[in-house]
Amino acid sequence: MSVFPTDFLWGGAIAANQAEGAHLAGGKGLTTVDMIPYGENRMPVKLGLREQVSLDADEYYPSHDAIDFYHHYKDDIALLAEMGFKVFRTSIAWARIFPKGDELEPNAEGIAFYQSMFEECKKHGIEPLVTLCHFDVPMHLVNEYGSWRNRKMIGFFEHYARTCFEAFDGLVKYWLTFNEINILLHSPFSGAGLLFKEGENKEQVKYQAAHHELVASALVTKIAHEVNPENQVGCMLAGGNFYPYSCKPEDVMMALQKDRENLFFIDVQARGYYPSYAQRVFREKGICLDIHEEDAEILKHTVDFISFSYYASRCASADMNNGNTSEANVVKSIKNPHLAASDWGWVIDPLGLRITMNTLYDRYQKPLFIVENGLGAKDVIEADGDINDDYRIDYLRAHIEVMGEAIEDGIPLMGYTPWGCIDLVAASTGEMSKRYGFIHVDRDDKGKGTLTRTRKKSFYWYKKVIASNGGDLA
Ligand code: BG6
């Protein structure tokens, strides 16, 4: 028997920058992610430690071609429909709509592309869930304005968002503003297009950028509601609670602080004002924010639902530099001795999802939407062409089971979109071989392959899960 509501939105998620490729097609401009190479320079560029503002002929850039979803979307969406998807999360590449980011008139080809993609979803009875900014700021905005460190970005984003709400009105009603907004603290270039000047207080720059994003997010939430009262807007947190490494009060305090570092963003987006603990954090980090008088009023436009990604829980001890750490999804964590980890060191903790969901619902009392979850793993193609990804099925089954428990805990859960429903480029490493999909894509880490799509064992399993509304997980 299923505990999931009858209108539960089962589906999957991708992002433009990791799937579309065609990085200059249809008038698209270059974005931050187009500057992030594969290989040893990847992390330094992502983290803003190595400045890369133009392309280097010696580097390979995985986003440039990705899985060429740009030219395959009709067939790919048909495959998702075959699994019974009710919802499909993707993002709009800002630079397809405004190639530079500061134009007044949008790029008609970009609008036409997404219109066609969303119509394709509708044709199959799939509701699009659209992220406005998923790790891809137009490079012109980085070079000309310093990206989100500059208040002018609020206006550019507002214009972009309004253009999307109006152009796709009637096609899209579920929107997310910034993907994993808290990640800008950990990966400032990929998260928010930030580069630093010699000697400046990075915390100041990051939190000022965060303020601009939070104001922009609230402003466009208001606009979305004005354009169409049916629109529903969510924030998007890179989720996963911090556990205290031990019951030592110092460890517990550190876990609380680390959780606040992430939840700070959602506190503002869901409650409409800065949390009380923020002043002390700012003071201790030497941060003095430029906040305009009108901002408090704008921030009051809160989100309709809380969306988040969940891959792993995290762990904190009083000494976060004790050498026993890992950085799954760029967030530093103490290694948890009680949990197994994926080949990339991301701990596997289904119960942690229930803990995270309860924390978020206790704190905000708004419906939740799990918009990313999954296991990045290497797949093997058997001699007969089959891909028997039982490890992925096990991971997803365990997480769906606890979603059921969380629903029984009384939490309204709107939907579930496991990450990378079709294989795509990994955001952290740029690998294709770190696969999440129900659908395999023939492409390797260096961009070689036929791009052929193949259904994995998990494809048939997930199809059954959806058909039974989560009642049959066998
Ligand atoms: C989230 C991002 O951080 O995790 C996605 O929103 C990303 O863009 C996903 O792909 C999984 O991370 P990775 O590095 O395995 O692709």
Tab-separated table of C-alpha atoms and ligand atoms in Angstrom:
chain	number	residue	atom	x	y	z
A	1	MET	CA	0.000	0.000	0.000
A	2	SER	CA	1.230	3.468	-0.879
A	3	VAL	CA	1.524	6.287	1.641
A	4	PHE	CA	2.286	8.794	-1.119
A	5	PRO	CA	-0.450	11.287	-2.001
A	6	THR	CA	-2.249	10.562	-5.277
A	7	ASP	CA	-0.952	13.782	-6.864
A	8	PHE	CA	2.655	13.073	-5.831
A	9	LEU	CA	5.109	14.386	-8.426
A	10	TRP	CA	7.461	11.547	-9.375
A	11	GLY	CA	10.163	12.466	-11.834
A	12	GLY	CA	13.811	13.294	-12.250
A	13	ALA	CA	16.202	16.213	-12.508
A	14	ILE	CA	18.916	17.596	-14.739
A	15	ALA	CA	20.429	21.035	-15.312
A	16	ALA	CA	21.081	22.910	-18.536
A	17	ASN	CA	24.810	23.268	-17.960
A	18	GLN	CA	25.364	19.550	-17.344
A	19	ALA	CA	23.168	18.210	-20.127
A	20	GLU	CA	22.426	20.601	-22.964
A	21	GLY	CA	25.893	21.119	-24.447
A	22	ALA	CA	25.578	23.251	-27.618
A	23	HIS	CA	27.293	25.934	-25.582
A	24	LEU	CA	27.243	28.541	-28.344
A	25	ALA	CA	24.259	27.326	-30.374
A	26	GLY	CA	21.221	29.524	-30.958
A	27	GLY	CA	23.060	32.663	-29.902
A	28	LYS	CA	23.911	31.450	-26.364
A	29	GLY	CA	26.632	33.368	-24.530
A	30	LEU	CA	29.435	31.858	-22.455
A	31	THR	CA	28.739	31.211	-18.786
A	32	THR	CA	30.788	30.498	-15.689
A	33	VAL	CA	30.454	26.754	-16.077
A	34	ASP	CA	31.778	26.962	-19.652
A	35	MET	CA	35.082	28.133	-18.104
A	36	ILE	CA	35.425	25.129	-15.799
A	37	PRO	CA	37.730	22.531	-17.347
A	38	TYR	CA	38.036	18.804	-16.745
A	39	GLY	CA	41.138	17.682	-14.849
A	40	GLU	CA	43.468	19.186	-12.300
A	41	ASN	CA	42.453	22.796	-12.856
A	42	ARG	CA	38.771	22.088	-12.336
A	43	MET	CA	38.548	22.501	-8.558
A	44	PRO	CA	40.760	25.621	-8.372
A	45	VAL	CA	38.558	27.306	-11.024
A	46	LYS	CA	35.293	26.202	-9.384
A	47	LEU	CA	36.404	27.449	-5.998
A	48	GLY	CA	37.524	30.812	-7.384
A	49	LEU	CA	41.174	30.117	-6.543
A	50	ARG	CA	42.293	30.173	-10.180
A	51	GLU	CA	40.939	32.897	-12.421
A	52	GLN	CA	39.645	31.582	-15.751
A	53	VAL	CA	37.695	34.239	-17.616
A	54	SER	CA	38.416	33.108	-21.164
A	55	LEU	CA	38.790	29.710	-22.791
A	56	ASP	CA	42.109	27.916	-23.014
A	57	ALA	CA	42.688	25.817	-26.159
A	58	ASP	CA	44.644	23.216	-24.142
A	59	GLU	CA	41.758	22.420	-21.807
A	60	TYR	CA	38.726	20.162	-22.276
A	61	TYR	CA	35.447	21.699	-21.094
A	62	PRO	CA	32.745	19.061	-20.427
A	63	SER	CA	29.832	21.528	-20.455
A	64	HIS	CA	30.457	22.531	-24.061
A	65	ASP	CA	28.913	19.384	-25.495
A	66	ALA	CA	27.712	17.510	-22.382
A	67	ILE	CA	25.133	14.908	-23.515
A	68	ASP	CA	23.828	17.214	-26.266
A	69	PHE	CA	20.373	17.323	-24.678
A	70	TYR	CA	19.924	20.492	-26.766
A	71	HIS	CA	19.535	18.352	-29.866
A	72	HIS	CA	18.138	15.215	-28.190
A	73	TYR	CA	15.484	16.624	-25.872
A	74	LYS	CA	12.483	15.280	-27.759
A	75	ASP	CA	13.706	11.684	-27.683
A	76	ASP	CA	14.998	12.063	-24.132
A	77	ILE	CA	11.727	13.440	-22.815
A	78	ALA	CA	9.914	10.575	-24.566
A	79	LEU	CA	12.096	8.156	-22.582
A	80	LEU	CA	11.280	9.951	-19.339
A	81	ALA	CA	7.598	9.780	-20.256
A	82	GLU	CA	7.995	6.048	-20.832
A	83	MET	CA	8.993	5.747	-17.172
A	84	GLY	CA	5.792	7.575	-16.275
A	85	PHE	CA	7.362	10.877	-15.168
A	86	LYS	CA	4.891	13.404	-13.777
A	87	VAL	CA	7.513	16.117	-13.370
A	88	PHE	CA	10.820	16.949	-15.011
A	89	ARG	CA	13.241	19.313	-13.354
A	90	THR	CA	15.652	21.184	-15.571
A	91	SER	CA	17.107	24.678	-15.636
A	92	ILE	CA	17.048	27.499	-18.125
A	93	ALA	CA	20.502	28.623	-19.212
A	94	TRP	CA	20.374	32.347	-18.441
A	95	ALA	CA	22.793	33.002	-21.331
A	96	ARG	CA	20.429	31.421	-23.873
A	97	ILE	CA	17.790	34.029	-22.972
A	98	PHE	CA	20.217	36.911	-22.395
A	99	PRO	CA	23.570	35.925	-23.920
A	100	LYS	CA	25.432	38.697	-22.117
A	101	GLY	CA	23.011	39.111	-19.235
A	102	ASP	CA	22.498	42.872	-19.382
A	103	GLU	CA	20.566	43.222	-22.671
A	104	LEU	CA	17.089	44.699	-22.732
A	105	GLU	CA	15.721	42.393	-25.425
A	106	PRO	CA	15.851	38.627	-24.987
A	107	ASN	CA	17.295	36.246	-27.545
A	108	ALA	CA	14.284	34.914	-29.478
A	109	GLU	CA	16.035	31.640	-30.326
A	110	GLY	CA	16.623	30.898	-26.650
A	111	ILE	CA	12.988	31.532	-25.797
A	112	ALA	CA	11.847	29.354	-28.709
A	113	PHE	CA	14.111	26.507	-27.579
A	114	TYR	CA	12.672	26.351	-24.063
A	115	GLN	CA	9.140	26.918	-25.279
A	116	SER	CA	9.494	23.883	-27.473
A	117	MET	CA	11.071	21.841	-24.663
A	118	PHE	CA	8.308	22.686	-22.198
A	119	GLU	CA	5.647	21.990	-24.820
A	120	GLU	CA	7.245	18.615	-25.348
A	121	CYS	CA	6.919	17.918	-21.617
A	122	LYS	CA	3.268	18.971	-21.636
A	123	LYS	CA	2.595	16.766	-24.647
A	124	HIS	CA	3.609	13.822	-22.454
A	125	GLY	CA	1.687	15.057	-19.410
A	126	ILE	CA	4.903	16.040	-17.622
A	127	GLU	CA	4.993	19.165	-15.467
A	128	PRO	CA	8.256	21.127	-15.863
A	129	LEU	CA	10.005	22.242	-12.662
A	130	VAL	CA	12.421	24.955	-13.695
A	131	THR	CA	15.495	26.366	-11.972
A	132	LEU	CA	16.294	29.885	-13.099
A	133	CYS	CA	19.967	29.724	-12.196
A	134	HIS	CA	21.797	26.444	-11.832
A	135	PHE	CA	25.505	27.293	-11.497
A	136	ASP	CA	25.679	29.287	-14.765
A	137	VAL	CA	26.075	33.052	-14.646
A	138	PRO	CA	26.698	34.745	-18.033
A	139	MET	CA	30.445	35.468	-18.241
A	140	HIS	CA	29.838	39.024	-19.414
A	141	LEU	CA	28.254	39.734	-16.030
A	142	VAL	CA	31.311	38.308	-14.290
A	143	ASN	CA	33.788	40.271	-16.389
A	144	GLU	CA	31.876	43.537	-16.524
A	145	TYR	CA	30.211	43.707	-13.099
A	146	GLY	CA	31.951	41.200	-10.834
A	147	SER	CA	28.824	39.012	-10.809
A	148	TRP	CA	26.804	38.798	-7.585
A	149	ARG	CA	29.171	41.015	-5.605
A	150	ASN	CA	27.466	43.820	-7.557
A	151	ARG	CA	23.960	45.016	-6.634
A	152	LYS	CA	23.175	45.617	-10.308
A	153	MET	CA	22.807	41.845	-10.623
A	154	ILE	CA	19.463	42.062	-8.842
A	155	GLY	CA	18.063	44.105	-11.734
A	156	PHE	CA	19.542	41.823	-14.408
A	157	PHE	CA	18.156	38.748	-12.694
A	158	GLU	CA	14.771	40.384	-12.182
A	159	HIS	CA	14.552	41.209	-15.888
A	160	TYR	CA	15.621	37.691	-16.849
A	161	ALA	CA	13.163	36.044	-14.460
A	162	ARG	CA	10.248	38.238	-15.523
A	163	THR	CA	11.021	37.461	-19.159
A	164	CYS	CA	10.875	33.728	-18.361
A	165	PHE	CA	7.696	33.947	-16.285
A	166	GLU	CA	5.958	35.819	-19.107
A	167	ALA	CA	7.366	33.786	-21.998
A	168	PHE	CA	6.609	30.412	-20.390
A	169	ASP	CA	3.362	31.355	-18.658
A	170	GLY	CA	0.919	28.479	-18.971
A	171	LEU	CA	3.738	26.009	-19.617
A	172	VAL	CA	5.651	26.208	-16.340
A	173	LYS	CA	4.174	26.730	-12.888
A	174	TYR	CA	6.877	25.278	-10.604
A	175	TRP	CA	9.980	27.470	-10.318
A	176	LEU	CA	13.184	27.429	-8.266
A	177	THR	CA	15.300	30.580	-8.047
A	178	PHE	CA	18.933	29.583	-7.285
A	179	ASN	CA	20.163	26.019	-7.270
A	180	GLU	CA	21.822	25.059	-3.965
A	181	ILE	CA	22.094	28.688	-2.944
A	182	ASN	CA	24.269	27.835	0.088
A	183	ILE	CA	26.976	26.392	-2.157
A	184	LEU	CA	28.204	29.876	-3.001
A	185	LEU	CA	29.931	29.865	0.399
A	186	HIS	CA	31.873	26.738	-0.494
A	187	SER	CA	32.383	27.051	-4.245
A	188	PRO	CA	32.117	30.770	-4.973
A	189	PHE	CA	32.942	30.806	-8.696
A	190	SER	CA	30.697	27.946	-9.767
A	191	GLY	CA	28.101	28.915	-7.163
A	192	ALA	CA	27.869	32.647	-7.896
A	193	GLY	CA	30.521	33.717	-10.422
A	194	LEU	CA	32.726	35.229	-7.703
A	195	LEU	CA	36.418	35.967	-8.171
A	196	PHE	CA	38.489	37.595	-5.453
A	197	LYS	CA	40.980	40.402	-5.336
A	198	GLU	CA	44.274	40.007	-3.535
A	199	GLY	CA	43.873	40.505	0.202
A	200	GLU	CA	40.130	41.161	0.360
A	201	ASN	CA	37.852	39.621	2.997
A	202	LYS	CA	36.319	36.715	1.075
A	203	GLU	CA	33.601	36.245	3.685
A	204	GLN	CA	32.496	39.835	3.135
A	205	VAL	CA	32.295	39.287	-0.635
A	206	LYS	CA	30.440	35.986	-0.309
A	207	TYR	CA	27.825	37.241	2.150
A	208	GLN	CA	27.301	40.459	0.172
A	209	ALA	CA	26.723	38.310	-2.914
A	210	ALA	CA	24.401	36.120	-0.830
A	211	HIS	CA	22.442	39.200	0.211
A	212	HIS	CA	22.033	40.232	-3.419
A	213	GLU	CA	20.870	36.736	-4.362
A	214	LEU	CA	18.431	36.636	-1.455
A	215	VAL	CA	16.915	39.985	-2.408
A	216	ALA	CA	16.783	38.914	-6.080
A	217	SER	CA	15.153	35.629	-5.095
A	218	ALA	CA	12.460	37.344	-3.029
A	219	LEU	CA	11.827	39.930	-5.730
A	220	VAL	CA	11.304	37.366	-8.452
A	221	THR	CA	9.136	35.256	-6.151
A	222	LYS	CA	6.850	38.280	-5.885
A	223	ILE	CA	6.932	38.789	-9.663
A	224	ALA	CA	6.166	35.121	-10.324
A	225	HIS	CA	3.055	35.436	-8.174
A	226	GLU	CA	2.045	38.661	-9.919
A	227	VAL	CA	2.488	37.221	-13.410
A	228	ASN	CA	0.393	34.204	-12.513
A	229	PRO	CA	-1.030	33.453	-9.054
A	230	GLU	CA	-0.812	29.749	-9.962
A	231	ASN	CA	2.994	29.952	-10.003
A	232	GLN	CA	4.717	28.229	-7.113
A	233	VAL	CA	8.278	29.171	-6.243
A	234	GLY	CA	10.751	27.249	-4.157
A	235	CYS	CA	14.164	27.911	-2.661
A	236	MET	CA	16.816	25.239	-3.159
A	237	LEU	CA	19.186	24.091	-0.436
A	238	ALA	CA	22.120	21.704	-0.688
A	239	GLY	CA	20.680	19.716	2.182
A	240	GLY	CA	21.908	17.133	4.657
A	241	ASN	CA	22.058	17.729	8.385
A	242	PHE	CA	25.299	17.856	10.342
A	243	TYR	CA	25.499	15.241	13.090
A	244	PRO	CA	27.680	15.938	16.108
A	245	TYR	CA	30.648	13.560	15.983
A	246	SER	CA	30.066	12.797	19.665
A	247	CYS	CA	27.787	13.956	22.471
A	248	LYS	CA	30.516	16.322	23.673
A	249	PRO	CA	28.743	19.697	23.964
A	250	GLU	CA	31.474	21.305	21.813
A	251	ASP	CA	30.736	18.866	18.979
A	252	VAL	CA	27.004	19.484	19.318
A	253	MET	CA	27.557	23.246	19.218
A	254	MET	CA	29.695	22.932	16.076
A	255	ALA	CA	27.022	20.800	14.376
A	256	LEU	CA	24.440	23.472	15.212
A	257	GLN	CA	26.653	26.201	13.764
A	258	LYS	CA	27.405	24.233	10.629
A	259	ASP	CA	23.707	23.600	10.053
A	260	ARG	CA	23.014	27.290	10.509
A	261	GLU	CA	25.641	28.143	7.898
A	262	ASN	CA	23.493	26.313	5.342
A	263	LEU	CA	20.047	27.047	6.760
A	264	PHE	CA	20.837	30.762	6.982
A	265	PHE	CA	19.776	31.057	3.337
A	266	ILE	CA	16.536	29.173	3.783
A	267	ASP	CA	15.787	31.028	7.017
A	268	VAL	CA	15.697	34.215	4.938
A	269	GLN	CA	13.875	32.742	1.940
A	270	ALA	CA	11.245	30.938	4.006
A	271	ARG	CA	10.736	33.397	6.869
A	272	GLY	CA	11.368	36.684	5.085
A	273	TYR	CA	14.016	38.217	7.347
A	274	TYR	CA	17.557	37.633	8.572
A	275	PRO	CA	17.817	35.141	11.455
A	276	SER	CA	18.826	36.483	14.848
A	277	TYR	CA	22.129	34.582	14.909
A	278	ALA	CA	23.342	36.291	11.701
A	279	GLN	CA	24.523	39.528	13.346
A	280	ARG	CA	27.025	37.728	15.525
A	281	VAL	CA	28.293	35.620	12.614
A	282	PHE	CA	28.798	38.763	10.530
A	283	ARG	CA	30.550	40.582	13.370
A	284	GLU	CA	32.928	37.706	14.019
A	285	LYS	CA	33.792	37.349	10.348
A	286	GLY	CA	34.357	41.093	9.945
A	287	ILE	CA	31.401	41.431	7.591
A	288	CYS	CA	29.524	44.673	7.124
A	289	LEU	CA	26.699	44.262	4.606
A	290	ASP	CA	25.431	46.968	2.320
A	291	ILE	CA	21.684	46.552	2.843
A	292	HIS	CA	19.303	49.054	1.264
A	293	GLU	CA	16.265	50.386	3.027
A	294	GLU	CA	13.808	48.683	0.674
A	295	ASP	CA	15.427	45.250	1.119
A	296	ALA	CA	13.583	44.335	4.318
A	297	GLU	CA	10.267	44.848	2.543
A	298	ILE	CA	11.371	42.812	-0.510
A	299	LEU	CA	12.637	39.916	1.624
A	300	LYS	CA	9.131	39.468	3.025
A	301	HIS	CA	8.124	37.705	-0.216
A	302	THR	CA	8.790	34.185	0.933
A	303	VAL	CA	8.858	30.971	-1.062
A	304	ASP	CA	5.892	28.618	-1.405
A	305	PHE	CA	7.822	25.430	-0.775
A	306	ILE	CA	11.205	24.251	0.430
A	307	SER	CA	13.146	22.272	-2.106
A	308	PHE	CA	16.479	20.686	-1.433
A	309	SER	CA	19.030	18.175	-2.620
A	310	TYR	CA	19.973	15.299	-0.398
A	311	TYR	CA	22.861	12.983	-1.152
A	312	ALA	CA	24.465	12.485	2.234
A	313	SER	CA	24.409	13.587	5.823
A	314	ARG	CA	27.371	15.442	7.306
A	315	CYS	CA	29.234	15.328	10.552
A	316	ALA	CA	30.883	18.012	12.691
A	317	SER	CA	33.330	18.025	15.557
A	318	ALA	CA	34.708	20.920	17.573
A	319	ASP	CA	37.874	20.621	15.521
A	320	MET	CA	36.877	20.610	11.870
A	321	ASN	CA	40.550	20.533	10.860
A	322	ASN	CA	41.416	17.248	12.521
A	323	GLY	CA	42.446	15.648	9.229
A	324	ASN	CA	39.637	13.110	9.322
A	325	THR	CA	37.460	14.958	6.843
A	326	SER	CA	35.872	14.513	3.444
A	327	GLU	CA	34.319	17.067	1.116
A	328	ALA	CA	31.312	15.390	-0.443
A	329	ASN	CA	29.481	17.965	-2.528
A	330	VAL	CA	32.123	20.587	-1.595
A	331	VAL	CA	30.924	20.836	2.009
A	332	LYS	CA	33.594	19.848	4.512
A	333	SER	CA	32.521	17.103	6.890
A	334	ILE	CA	34.136	14.830	9.469
A	335	LYS	CA	34.101	11.202	8.286
A	336	ASN	CA	31.245	9.315	9.916
A	337	PRO	CA	32.513	5.895	11.064
A	338	HIS	CA	28.984	4.465	11.113
A	339	LEU	CA	28.236	4.937	7.430
A	340	ALA	CA	29.428	3.400	4.180
A	341	ALA	CA	30.337	5.746	1.341
A	342	SER	CA	30.114	5.799	-2.449
A	343	ASP	CA	33.215	5.468	-4.618
A	344	TRP	CA	33.481	9.262	-4.418
A	345	GLY	CA	33.344	9.274	-0.612
A	346	TRP	CA	29.740	10.523	-0.300
A	347	VAL	CA	28.225	8.735	2.692
A	348	ILE	CA	25.074	6.696	2.163
A	349	ASP	CA	22.524	7.553	4.828
A	350	PRO	CA	18.834	7.106	4.015
A	351	LEU	CA	17.762	7.807	7.595
A	352	GLY	CA	19.583	11.118	7.290
A	353	LEU	CA	16.994	12.101	4.688
A	354	ARG	CA	14.179	11.610	7.204
A	355	ILE	CA	16.152	13.597	9.784
A	356	THR	CA	16.764	16.402	7.268
A	357	MET	CA	13.111	16.448	6.211
A	358	ASN	CA	11.888	16.638	9.786
A	359	THR	CA	14.346	19.425	10.568
A	360	LEU	CA	13.217	21.450	7.555
A	361	TYR	CA	9.526	20.944	8.229
A	362	ASP	CA	9.801	21.627	11.964
A	363	ARG	CA	11.652	24.838	11.139
A	364	TYR	CA	9.602	26.211	8.240
A	365	GLN	CA	6.218	24.463	8.148
A	366	LYS	CA	6.123	24.677	4.352
A	367	PRO	CA	5.724	21.762	1.932
A	368	LEU	CA	8.959	20.029	0.952
A	369	PHE	CA	10.137	18.948	-2.487
A	370	ILE	CA	13.170	16.651	-2.862
A	371	VAL	CA	14.630	17.907	-6.126
A	372	GLU	CA	17.916	15.945	-6.097
A	373	ASN	CA	18.981	12.639	-4.639
A	374	GLY	CA	20.895	9.696	-6.039
A	375	LEU	CA	24.005	7.595	-6.245
A	376	GLY	CA	26.893	8.545	-8.490
A	377	ALA	CA	28.414	5.243	-9.593
A	378	LYS	CA	30.391	3.616	-12.388
A	379	ASP	CA	28.165	1.420	-14.553
A	380	VAL	CA	29.232	-1.672	-16.456
A	381	ILE	CA	27.738	-2.614	-19.800
A	382	GLU	CA	27.427	-6.405	-19.885
A	383	ALA	CA	28.278	-8.429	-22.979
A	384	ASP	CA	24.575	-8.595	-23.860
A	385	GLY	CA	24.252	-4.796	-23.568
A	386	ASP	CA	22.405	-4.823	-20.224
A	387	ILE	CA	23.294	-2.451	-17.399
A	388	ASN	CA	22.423	-4.083	-14.091
A	389	ASP	CA	22.634	-1.165	-11.682
A	390	ASP	CA	21.248	-2.898	-8.596
A	391	TYR	CA	23.390	-0.668	-6.340
A	392	ARG	CA	21.477	2.359	-7.665
A	393	ILE	CA	18.133	0.648	-7.154
A	394	ASP	CA	19.127	-0.233	-3.572
A	395	TYR	CA	20.136	3.352	-2.842
A	396	LEU	CA	16.962	4.852	-4.281
A	397	ARG	CA	14.695	2.238	-2.688
A	398	ALA	CA	16.125	2.945	0.748
A	399	HIS	CA	15.610	6.679	0.299
A	400	ILE	CA	12.068	6.314	-1.034
A	401	GLU	CA	11.250	4.100	1.956
A	402	VAL	CA	12.270	6.832	4.373
A	403	MET	CA	10.346	9.400	2.341
A	404	GLY	CA	7.327	7.250	3.160
A	405	GLU	CA	8.300	7.348	6.835
A	406	ALA	CA	8.633	11.126	6.679
A	407	ILE	CA	5.180	11.398	5.122
A	408	GLU	CA	3.901	9.336	8.038
A	409	ASP	CA	5.706	11.766	10.333
A	410	GLY	CA	3.196	14.295	8.997
A	411	ILE	CA	5.367	16.052	6.421
A	412	PRO	CA	3.709	17.308	3.229
A	413	LEU	CA	6.034	16.168	0.444
A	414	MET	CA	5.214	17.464	-3.028
A	415	GLY	CA	7.486	15.333	-5.133
A	416	TYR	CA	10.748	13.589	-5.813
A	417	THR	CA	13.130	14.216	-8.700
A	418	PRO	CA	16.232	12.015	-8.386
A	419	TRP	CA	19.311	13.645	-9.852
A	420	GLY	CA	20.671	12.931	-13.316
A	421	CYS	CA	17.720	10.808	-14.417
A	422	ILE	CA	19.627	10.587	-17.666
A	423	ASP	CA	23.434	10.361	-17.312
A	424	LEU	CA	25.120	13.753	-17.463
A	425	VAL	CA	28.330	15.583	-16.582
A	426	ALA	CA	29.173	15.516	-12.863
A	427	ALA	CA	29.291	19.017	-11.419
A	428	SER	CA	32.134	18.320	-9.002
A	429	THR	CA	34.567	16.335	-11.115
A	430	GLY	CA	33.334	16.946	-14.669
A	431	GLU	CA	33.272	13.183	-15.187
A	432	MET	CA	30.711	11.330	-17.267
A	433	SER	CA	31.705	8.105	-15.544
A	434	LYS	CA	30.123	9.295	-12.276
A	435	ARG	CA	26.663	8.264	-13.424
A	436	TYR	CA	23.282	8.787	-11.755
A	437	GLY	CA	20.866	7.935	-14.540
A	438	PHE	CA	18.103	5.488	-15.290
A	439	ILE	CA	19.223	6.042	-18.870
A	440	HIS	CA	22.820	5.453	-19.897
A	441	VAL	CA	24.499	7.852	-22.327
A	442	ASP	CA	27.453	6.592	-24.315
A	443	ARG	CA	30.030	9.262	-23.637
A	444	ASP	CA	33.252	9.128	-21.641
A	445	ASP	CA	35.163	11.556	-19.438
A	446	LYS	CA	37.035	13.001	-22.400
A	447	GLY	CA	33.932	13.525	-24.527
A	448	LYS	CA	34.230	10.419	-26.709
A	449	GLY	CA	31.226	8.220	-27.492
A	450	THR	CA	28.196	7.872	-29.727
A	451	LEU	CA	25.730	9.572	-27.322
A	452	THR	CA	23.458	6.522	-27.703
A	453	ARG	CA	20.839	6.285	-24.951
A	454	THR	CA	20.238	2.881	-23.273
A	455	ARG	CA	17.697	1.940	-20.605
A	456	LYS	CA	19.327	0.553	-17.429
A	457	LYS	CA	17.753	-1.997	-15.064
A	458	SER	CA	16.818	0.924	-12.784
A	459	PHE	CA	14.719	2.367	-15.640
A	460	TYR	CA	12.257	-0.523	-15.429
A	461	TRP	CA	12.362	-0.508	-11.643
A	462	TYR	CA	11.574	3.211	-11.370
A	463	LYS	CA	8.795	2.846	-13.931
A	464	LYS	CA	7.183	0.285	-11.621
A	465	VAL	CA	7.703	2.519	-8.591
A	466	ILE	CA	5.912	5.388	-10.317
A	467	ALA	CA	3.110	3.183	-11.655
A	468	SER	CA	2.446	1.911	-8.125
A	469	ASN	CA	2.764	5.433	-6.635
A	470	GLY	CA	5.622	4.216	-4.478
A	471	GLY	CA	3.692	1.161	-3.295
A	472	ASP	CA	5.924	-1.380	-5.053
A	473	LEU	CA	9.611	-0.836	-4.358
A	474	ALA	CA	10.692	-4.455	-4.865
B	1	BG6	C1	24.354	19.091	-6.688
B	1	BG6	C2	24.128	19.931	-7.903
B	1	BG6	O1	25.366	19.710	-5.996
B	1	BG6	O2	24.806	17.787	-6.804
B	1	BG6	C3	24.192	19.189	-9.217
B	1	BG6	O3	22.963	20.704	-7.828
B	1	BG6	C4	25.227	18.084	-9.122
B	1	BG6	O4	24.456	20.119	-10.225
B	1	BG6	C5	24.808	17.116	-8.039
B	1	BG6	O5	25.460	17.451	-10.325
B	1	BG6	C6	25.669	15.886	-7.898
B	1	BG6	O6	27.011	16.230	-7.808
B	1	BG6	P1	28.078	15.601	-8.784
B	1	BG6	O7	29.321	16.323	-8.519
B	1	BG6	O8	28.159	14.169	-8.463
B	1	BG6	O9	27.552	15.857	-10.160
